[in-house]
Tab-separated table of C-alpha atoms and ligand atoms in Angstrom:
chain	number	residue	atom	x	y	z
A	1	MET	CA	-20.991	20.989	-16.310
A	2	GLU	CA	-21.443	24.709	-13.815
A	3	ASP	CA	-18.381	25.087	-12.162
A	4	ILE	CA	-18.081	23.128	-8.578
A	5	LYS	CA	-16.163	24.760	-5.048
A	6	ILE	CA	-14.390	22.595	-2.623
A	7	GLU	CA	-16.435	24.398	0.219
A	8	ARG	CA	-14.119	22.154	3.261
A	9	ILE	CA	-11.874	19.159	4.308
A	10	GLU	CA	-11.714	17.983	7.737
A	11	ALA	CA	-9.651	14.986	8.599
A	12	VAL	CA	-9.741	11.945	10.875
A	13	ILE	CA	-7.717	10.388	12.703
A	14	VAL	CA	-8.657	6.449	13.656
A	15	ASP	CA	-6.800	4.094	15.785
A	16	LEU	CA	-7.531	0.362	14.703
A	17	PRO	CA	-6.610	-2.842	16.723
A	18	THR	CA	-4.510	-5.094	14.496
A	19	ILE	CA	-5.838	-8.893	14.726
A	20	ARG	CA	-2.719	-9.942	16.252
A	21	PRO	CA	1.038	-8.212	16.475
A	22	HIS	CA	2.191	-7.447	12.872
A	23	HIS	CA	6.682	-7.878	12.805
A	24	LEU	CA	8.378	-5.879	10.520
A	25	SER	CA	11.744	-5.489	10.726
A	26	MET	CA	12.104	-1.311	11.860
A	27	ALA	CA	8.546	-1.777	13.598
A	28	VAL	CA	6.175	-4.112	15.781
A	29	MET	CA	2.205	-3.420	14.698
A	30	ARG	CA	-1.054	-3.807	17.379
A	31	ASN	CA	-3.130	-1.628	15.760
A	32	GLN	CA	-3.274	0.516	12.525
A	33	THR	CA	-3.637	4.179	13.061
A	34	MET	CA	-5.339	5.852	9.267
A	35	VAL	CA	-5.559	9.309	8.235
A	36	ILE	CA	-9.350	9.728	7.747
A	37	VAL	CA	-10.086	12.406	4.261
A	38	GLN	CA	-13.879	14.061	4.420
A	39	LEU	CA	-13.489	16.850	0.956
A	40	PHE	CA	-17.132	18.382	0.783
A	41	CYS	CA	-17.995	20.258	-2.045
A	42	SER	CA	-20.830	23.214	-2.975
A	43	ASP	CA	-22.786	20.773	-4.791
A	44	GLY	CA	-23.199	18.562	-1.509
A	45	ILE	CA	-21.520	15.293	-2.445
A	46	GLU	CA	-18.608	14.291	-0.104
A	47	GLY	CA	-14.677	12.353	-1.380
A	48	ILE	CA	-13.542	10.509	0.983
A	49	GLY	CA	-9.405	9.307	1.029
A	50	GLU	CA	-7.343	7.770	3.817
A	51	ALA	CA	-3.243	8.360	4.336
A	52	THR	CA	-2.062	5.983	6.515
A	53	THR	CA	1.890	4.650	7.137
A	54	ILE	CA	3.471	1.845	9.758
A	55	GLY	CA	4.824	2.248	13.004
A	56	GLY	CA	4.365	5.775	13.538
A	57	LEU	CA	7.189	7.868	11.958
A	58	SER	CA	9.673	4.155	11.690
A	59	TYR	CA	8.465	3.608	7.280
A	60	GLY	CA	7.863	7.182	5.863
A	61	GLU	CA	8.893	10.602	6.712
A	62	GLU	CA	5.665	11.271	7.472
A	63	SER	CA	3.227	10.962	10.403
A	64	PRO	CA	-0.026	10.115	10.797
A	65	GLU	CA	0.579	12.843	13.539
A	66	GLY	CA	1.672	15.224	10.799
A	67	MET	CA	-0.368	14.586	7.509
A	68	LYS	CA	-3.650	15.647	9.762
A	69	LEU	CA	-1.991	18.657	10.908
A	70	THR	CA	-0.767	19.843	7.561
A	71	ILE	CA	-4.037	18.818	5.976
A	72	ASP	CA	-5.620	21.198	8.274
A	73	THR	CA	-2.339	23.536	8.813
A	74	TYR	CA	-1.709	23.851	4.697
A	75	ILE	CA	-4.172	22.146	2.289
A	76	ALA	CA	-7.851	22.418	3.497
A	77	PRO	CA	-7.114	26.940	3.108
A	78	LEU	CA	-5.087	26.237	-0.270
A	79	LEU	CA	-7.670	24.169	-1.364
A	80	GLN	CA	-11.116	26.187	0.026
A	81	GLY	CA	-13.231	27.772	-2.589
A	82	LYS	CA	-11.547	26.019	-5.618
A	83	SER	CA	-12.946	23.776	-8.521
A	84	ALA	CA	-13.672	20.104	-7.975
A	85	LEU	CA	-13.105	19.406	-11.598
A	86	SER	CA	-10.076	19.421	-12.153
A	87	ILE	CA	-7.827	16.959	-10.599
A	88	ASN	CA	-5.271	17.554	-12.716
A	89	ALA	CA	-4.921	21.138	-11.998
A	90	ILE	CA	-5.255	20.771	-8.159
A	91	MET	CA	-3.151	18.307	-8.242
A	92	ALA	CA	-0.885	20.640	-9.827
A	93	LEU	CA	-1.501	23.409	-7.103
A	94	LEU	CA	-0.798	21.115	-4.771
A	95	ASP	CA	2.747	19.783	-5.902
A	96	TYR	CA	3.530	23.899	-6.516
A	97	HIS	CA	3.198	24.532	-2.866
A	98	ILE	CA	3.725	21.921	-0.724
A	99	LYS	CA	6.875	20.206	-1.101
A	100	GLY	CA	6.928	15.578	-0.923
A	101	ASN	CA	3.738	14.696	1.763
A	102	ASN	CA	2.965	11.822	-1.311
A	103	PHE	CA	0.656	10.078	1.544
A	104	VAL	CA	-1.408	13.375	2.512
A	105	LYS	CA	-1.588	13.908	-1.832
A	106	SER	CA	-2.217	9.962	-1.985
A	107	ALA	CA	-6.008	11.159	0.804
A	108	ILE	CA	-6.956	13.949	-0.835
A	109	GLU	CA	-6.575	13.177	-4.803
A	110	THR	CA	-8.262	9.861	-3.829
A	111	ALA	CA	-11.393	11.909	-2.085
A	112	LEU	CA	-11.399	14.060	-5.272
A	113	LEU	CA	-11.532	11.234	-7.756
A	114	ASP	CA	-13.877	9.679	-4.940
A	115	ALA	CA	-16.787	13.272	-5.394
A	116	GLN	CA	-16.040	13.709	-9.595
A	117	GLY	CA	-16.848	9.365	-9.682
A	118	LYS	CA	-20.228	10.431	-7.613
A	119	ARG	CA	-20.922	13.431	-9.168
A	120	LEU	CA	-20.884	11.134	-13.038
A	121	GLY	CA	-21.716	7.943	-11.487
A	122	VAL	CA	-19.227	6.026	-12.147
A	123	SER	CA	-16.547	4.216	-10.391
A	124	VAL	CA	-12.768	5.844	-10.477
A	125	ALA	CA	-11.103	3.390	-12.077
A	126	THR	CA	-13.433	4.439	-15.000
A	127	LEU	CA	-11.975	8.196	-14.184
A	128	LEU	CA	-8.761	6.417	-15.062
A	129	GLY	CA	-9.634	5.003	-18.419
A	130	GLY	CA	-11.346	2.084	-16.779
A	131	ALA	CA	-10.733	-0.740	-15.101
A	132	VAL	CA	-9.801	-4.614	-16.596
A	133	THR	CA	-10.814	-6.325	-14.311
A	134	LYS	CA	-13.242	-6.892	-10.903
A	135	THR	CA	-11.080	-9.126	-9.441
A	136	LEU	CA	-7.395	-8.743	-7.443
A	137	PRO	CA	-4.792	-12.094	-7.044
A	138	VAL	CA	-4.548	-10.421	-2.982
A	139	LEU	CA	-1.583	-12.749	-1.154
A	140	TRP	CA	-1.506	-12.437	2.943
A	141	THR	CA	1.642	-11.072	5.130
A	142	LEU	CA	2.952	-13.742	7.788
A	143	ALA	CA	4.314	-11.619	10.605
A	144	SER	CA	3.423	-13.533	14.051
A	145	GLY	CA	6.380	-13.299	14.535
A	146	ASP	CA	6.751	-16.316	14.832
A	147	THR	CA	7.077	-19.811	13.123
A	148	GLU	CA	5.078	-22.188	14.350
A	149	LYS	CA	2.539	-19.848	14.655
A	150	ASP	CA	3.017	-18.328	11.020
A	151	ILE	CA	3.098	-22.041	9.573
A	152	GLN	CA	-0.817	-22.794	11.048
A	153	GLU	CA	-2.314	-18.659	10.339
A	154	ALA	CA	-0.983	-19.567	6.304
A	155	GLN	CA	-2.086	-24.050	6.893
A	156	THR	CA	-5.684	-22.375	7.840
A	157	LEU	CA	-6.379	-19.908	5.555
A	158	LEU	CA	-5.124	-22.428	2.681
A	159	GLN	CA	-7.896	-24.694	3.124
A	160	SER	CA	-10.264	-21.432	3.837
A	161	GLY	CA	-8.858	-21.310	0.551
A	162	ARG	CA	-8.627	-17.152	0.950
A	163	HIS	CA	-5.775	-17.220	0.334
A	164	LYS	CA	-3.467	-18.651	-1.908
A	165	ALA	CA	0.377	-16.723	-1.548
A	166	PHE	CA	2.252	-15.487	0.662
A	167	LYS	CA	4.989	-12.839	2.377
A	168	LEU	CA	7.154	-13.384	5.115
A	169	LYS	CA	8.543	-10.181	7.536
A	170	ILE	CA	12.597	-10.552	7.824
A	171	GLY	CA	15.115	-7.698	9.165
A	172	ARG	CA	14.986	-8.020	12.066
A	173	ASN	CA	17.320	-10.846	13.776
A	174	ASP	CA	20.847	-12.519	12.524
A	175	TRP	CA	20.269	-12.769	8.453
A	176	LYS	CA	20.882	-16.407	9.616
A	177	THR	CA	18.178	-17.030	12.091
A	178	ASP	CA	15.666	-15.351	9.770
A	179	VAL	CA	16.504	-17.450	6.587
A	180	ALA	CA	15.784	-20.441	8.770
A	181	HIS	CA	12.164	-19.164	9.499
A	182	VAL	CA	11.439	-18.724	5.815
A	183	ALA	CA	12.412	-22.463	4.990
A	184	ALA	CA	10.904	-23.665	7.653
A	185	ILE	CA	7.669	-22.114	6.243
A	186	LYS	CA	8.323	-22.113	2.644
A	187	LYS	CA	8.723	-26.308	3.664
A	188	ALA	CA	4.908	-26.448	4.873
A	189	VAL	CA	3.308	-25.158	2.908
A	190	GLY	CA	4.880	-26.838	-0.426
A	191	PRO	CA	5.958	-26.034	-3.684
A	192	ASP	CA	3.259	-25.121	-5.214
A	193	VAL	CA	2.042	-21.794	-2.737
A	194	MET	CA	3.957	-18.429	-3.326
A	195	VAL	CA	6.394	-16.839	-0.945
A	196	THR	CA	7.866	-13.738	-1.050
A	197	VAL	CA	9.962	-12.141	0.900
A	198	ASP	CA	10.059	-8.892	2.539
A	199	VAL	CA	13.306	-6.913	4.048
A	200	ASN	CA	13.021	-3.878	4.154
A	201	GLN	CA	16.010	-2.377	4.152
A	202	ALA	CA	17.021	-4.799	6.359
A	203	TRP	CA	19.847	-5.928	5.494
A	204	ALA	CA	23.335	-4.525	4.403
A	205	GLU	CA	24.396	-5.536	0.165
A	206	SER	CA	27.097	-8.474	2.162
A	207	ILE	CA	24.529	-9.845	3.789
A	208	ALA	CA	22.044	-9.166	1.332
A	209	LYS	CA	24.009	-11.500	-1.804
A	210	GLN	CA	24.591	-14.297	1.379
A	211	GLY	CA	20.962	-14.551	2.758
A	212	ILE	CA	19.270	-13.790	-1.085
A	213	ALA	CA	21.290	-16.697	-2.099
A	214	ARG	CA	20.453	-19.409	-0.115
A	215	LEU	CA	16.352	-18.052	0.053
A	216	GLN	CA	16.186	-18.820	-3.747
A	217	GLU	CA	17.898	-22.569	-2.464
A	218	ALA	CA	14.507	-22.228	-0.891
A	219	GLY	CA	12.261	-21.581	-3.665
A	220	ILE	CA	11.325	-18.379	-3.340
A	221	ASP	CA	9.759	-17.051	-5.560
A	222	LEU	CA	10.421	-13.248	-4.810
A	223	ILE	CA	12.321	-11.361	-3.232
A	224	GLU	CA	11.337	-7.272	-1.468
A	225	GLN	CA	13.501	-4.574	-0.581
A	226	PRO	CA	16.323	-6.268	0.932
A	227	ILE	CA	18.654	-2.805	1.339
A	228	LEU	CA	19.309	0.177	1.952
A	229	LYS	CA	16.012	2.376	-0.091
A	230	THR	CA	19.078	4.281	-1.722
A	231	ASN	CA	21.321	1.897	-2.482
A	232	PHE	CA	20.110	2.203	-6.384
A	233	ASP	CA	22.974	0.795	-7.731
A	234	GLY	CA	23.437	-1.854	-5.230
A	235	LEU	CA	19.809	-2.864	-6.006
A	236	ALA	CA	20.961	-3.004	-9.583
A	237	ARG	CA	23.587	-5.407	-8.825
A	238	LEU	CA	21.525	-8.372	-6.860
A	239	THR	CA	18.308	-8.383	-10.114
A	240	GLN	CA	21.608	-8.481	-12.321
A	241	TYR	CA	23.582	-11.884	-9.850
A	242	PHE	CA	20.836	-13.648	-8.662
A	243	THR	CA	17.666	-15.484	-10.347
A	244	VAL	CA	14.737	-14.890	-8.185
A	245	PRO	CA	13.241	-11.648	-9.197
A	246	ILE	CA	14.038	-8.854	-6.880
A	247	MET	CA	10.955	-6.101	-6.052
A	248	ALA	CA	12.485	-2.272	-5.054
A	249	ASP	CA	9.831	-0.852	-2.782
A	250	GLU	CA	10.963	1.591	-0.880
A	251	ALA	CA	12.813	2.527	-2.981
A	252	ALA	CA	10.388	2.867	-5.843
A	253	GLY	CA	8.529	6.133	-3.569
A	254	THR	CA	8.142	8.062	-6.786
A	255	VAL	CA	7.475	8.440	-10.515
A	256	SER	CA	11.002	10.096	-10.315
A	257	ASP	CA	12.038	7.486	-8.749
A	258	ALA	CA	10.864	4.273	-11.071
A	259	PHE	CA	12.339	6.365	-13.884
A	260	LYS	CA	16.077	6.461	-12.292
A	261	LEU	CA	15.214	2.702	-11.597
A	262	ALA	CA	14.276	1.966	-14.471
A	263	LYS	CA	17.560	2.840	-15.745
A	264	LEU	CA	20.079	1.476	-13.522
A	265	ALA	CA	17.641	-1.887	-13.818
A	266	ALA	CA	17.206	-1.650	-10.562
A	267	GLY	CA	14.646	-4.332	-9.383
A	268	SER	CA	12.770	-5.983	-11.646
A	269	VAL	CA	8.966	-5.624	-10.706
A	270	PHE	CA	7.873	-2.113	-9.172
A	271	ALA	CA	6.110	-2.527	-5.612
A	272	LEU	CA	2.880	0.130	-6.452
A	273	LYS	CA	1.925	1.930	-3.961
A	274	ILE	CA	-0.250	5.077	-3.826
A	275	ALA	CA	1.190	6.721	-0.835
A	276	LYS	CA	4.413	6.388	-1.696
A	277	ALA	CA	3.879	7.855	-4.921
A	278	GLY	CA	1.209	10.425	-4.658
A	279	GLY	CA	-1.482	9.131	-5.181
A	280	LEU	CA	-3.099	7.589	-7.914
A	281	ILE	CA	-2.462	9.073	-10.822
A	282	ASN	CA	1.228	8.654	-10.403
A	283	ILE	CA	-0.279	5.447	-10.423
A	284	GLN	CA	-0.427	5.229	-14.130
A	285	LYS	CA	2.278	6.745	-14.796
A	286	GLN	CA	4.573	4.647	-12.912
A	287	ALA	CA	3.157	1.133	-14.261
A	288	ALA	CA	3.975	2.844	-17.368
A	289	ILE	CA	7.545	3.197	-16.982
A	290	ALA	CA	7.742	0.145	-15.859
A	291	GLN	CA	6.148	-1.464	-18.760
A	292	ALA	CA	8.050	0.200	-21.396
A	293	ALA	CA	11.536	-0.908	-19.368
A	294	GLY	CA	10.266	-4.799	-19.296
A	295	ILE	CA	9.730	-4.589	-15.764
A	296	SER	CA	6.935	-6.107	-13.730
A	297	LEU	CA	4.590	-4.235	-11.143
A	298	TYR	CA	2.798	-5.348	-7.715
A	299	GLY	CA	0.321	-3.651	-5.680
A	300	GLY	CA	1.449	-2.475	-2.481
A	301	THR	CA	-0.111	-1.692	0.349
A	302	MET	CA	1.188	1.288	2.983
A	303	LEU	CA	-1.616	-2.315	5.584
A	304	GLU	CA	-4.752	1.216	5.018
A	305	GLY	CA	-8.437	0.027	6.215
A	306	THR	CA	-10.977	0.098	3.600
A	307	VAL	CA	-10.978	3.681	2.139
A	308	GLY	CA	-7.376	3.415	0.691
A	309	SER	CA	-7.152	-0.422	-0.512
A	310	VAL	CA	-10.103	0.927	-2.636
A	311	ALA	CA	-8.588	3.404	-3.684
A	312	SER	CA	-5.845	1.306	-4.584
A	313	ALA	CA	-7.803	-1.515	-5.832
A	314	HIS	CA	-9.493	1.153	-8.861
A	315	VAL	CA	-5.640	2.230	-9.773
A	316	PHE	CA	-4.209	-1.418	-10.225
A	317	SER	CA	-7.837	-3.089	-11.489
A	318	THR	CA	-6.756	-0.337	-14.689
A	319	LEU	CA	-3.329	-1.808	-15.239
A	320	PRO	CA	-3.206	-4.476	-18.101
A	321	LYS	CA	-0.596	-6.699	-16.914
A	322	LEU	CA	0.437	-6.910	-12.502
A	323	ASP	CA	2.492	-9.983	-13.379
A	324	TRP	CA	2.623	-10.459	-9.372
A	325	GLY	CA	-1.165	-9.610	-7.606
A	326	THR	CA	-1.005	-7.224	-5.038
A	327	GLU	CA	-0.976	-7.211	-1.031
A	328	LEU	CA	-4.323	-5.367	-0.698
A	329	PHE	CA	-5.220	-7.110	2.488
A	330	GLY	CA	-4.956	-4.397	5.182
A	331	PRO	CA	-8.540	-4.306	6.115
A	332	LEU	CA	-8.010	-7.773	7.373
A	333	LEU	CA	-5.683	-7.398	9.516
A	334	LEU	CA	-7.748	-5.067	11.357
A	335	THR	CA	-10.651	-5.615	14.121
A	336	ASP	CA	-13.173	-3.681	12.903
A	337	ASP	CA	-14.236	-1.411	9.831
A	338	ILE	CA	-14.936	2.314	10.267
A	339	VAL	CA	-17.001	1.906	5.933
A	340	LYS	CA	-20.754	-0.241	6.187
A	341	THR	CA	-20.509	-2.825	3.857
A	342	ARG	CA	-16.605	-4.839	4.359
A	343	LEU	CA	-14.957	-5.905	1.270
A	344	ASN	CA	-15.009	-9.563	-0.204
A	345	TYR	CA	-12.118	-11.761	-0.416
A	346	SER	CA	-12.330	-15.403	-1.129
A	347	ASN	CA	-10.570	-17.136	-3.130
A	348	GLY	CA	-7.540	-15.924	-3.337
A	349	VAL	CA	-9.008	-12.413	-4.662
A	350	MET	CA	-11.178	-9.562	-3.782
A	351	GLU	CA	-13.702	-7.790	-5.146
A	352	ILE	CA	-13.523	-3.962	-5.448
A	353	PRO	CA	-16.689	-2.092	-5.430
A	354	GLN	CA	-18.415	-1.802	-8.238
A	355	GLY	CA	-20.671	1.613	-7.313
A	356	PRO	CA	-19.795	5.324	-8.494
A	357	GLY	CA	-16.353	6.661	-6.795
A	358	LEU	CA	-14.923	4.658	-4.534
A	359	GLY	CA	-18.026	2.369	-4.645
A	360	ILE	CA	-17.745	3.253	-0.528
A	361	GLU	CA	-19.350	5.316	2.342
A	362	LEU	CA	-17.976	5.832	5.191
A	363	ASP	CA	-20.468	4.669	8.983
A	364	MET	CA	-19.775	7.877	11.179
A	365	GLN	CA	-21.373	6.009	14.265
A	366	GLN	CA	-17.876	2.965	13.804
A	367	VAL	CA	-15.373	7.176	12.775
A	368	GLU	CA	-16.553	8.523	16.246
A	369	LYS	CA	-15.733	5.459	17.755
A	370	TYR	CA	-12.092	4.711	16.929
A	371	LYS	CA	-11.717	8.355	16.538
A	372	ARG	CA	-9.096	10.483	18.674
A	373	LYS	CA	-9.846	11.998	21.370
B	401	MUC	C1	5.713	-3.546	3.632
B	401	MUC	O1	6.187	-2.729	2.990
B	401	MUC	O2	5.552	-4.411	1.546
B	401	MUC	C2	3.178	-4.249	2.877
B	401	MUC	C3	2.279	-5.420	2.993
B	401	MUC	C4	2.631	-5.619	5.049
B	401	MUC	O3	2.341	-6.660	5.775
B	401	MUC	O4	3.891	-5.045	5.516
B	401	MUC	C5	3.789	-3.903	4.413
B	401	MUC	C6	4.963	-2.872	4.165
B	402	MG	MG1	7.065	-4.306	1.429
């Protein structure tokens, strides 16, 4: 194949309202801000990607505004004129010149994979070795900030069959109040519905020991990131102490984090997210580490819109064992979308688009409508 160059890269900030406020320990979201990347190649093919975080700078170390600036100022000039055909070479070049900034790197890698898939007429999952499934289980996060509203939301979703499992976000209140909130929801949905809890680092280790004991008693299936992400030893202690599985989310950022956690047996499950890992290829590396260490996997989200969720879905679909399913519900939390065809969610699963590349197309009128001016 003759060489094909990257001609230009454009990044826009898109703000979409959420269907209701989404309460996390560190922020309340009323809209979601996505950085949408378009990568134009010399053969006329365009790849798309998404860099999204949660609550400005309250979750990750990259803000939407900073991500756009990084792309415009550093990445676009660096990649202009480079070959679009070796994604590994481009990612190595980015790692050499740009430290960190994994959310942005994930968006660029996604756009390169999308373009390459379109060029070769195959899906991103095929480029990554091939999918083992065309659908993925997707849970829903109850985080309205109100116990009764959460119970109603759960019941409506169970009745419609769209979701069969839930994740609860806690850590904003006194731990006993939070545990009572979780226990009430678990009791309402019953023993057959999987309920997991994400503390988003809010507990000290001593509180976590008391809180997790109560959550375990209440029948909660999985505890996500109870303590500070840097406390790997504490996560190992909790993992060993409790029967209920403990999941590393914020702690399991990069490939190297996954290796260190696996060495310490800190966490019995890893939440994989393309943004934290710096791309889809690194997800497969993290998954290999987890698999070798006997750690289970969960397909996480940075609450991306459709572009980022589909990119995540493609790589998650290549993993032979995703014991805890996924939380790729981001597009459903938004009132509108910026792609031509919205994703299909029903019967507890999402359908992964099967066309070339990501298998989705931006609706430029919608992008224009929600683009930050
Ligand atoms: C997180 O920490 O897991 C994922 C789902 C959700 O509601 O929040 C995110 C962030
Ligand atoms: Mg989490």
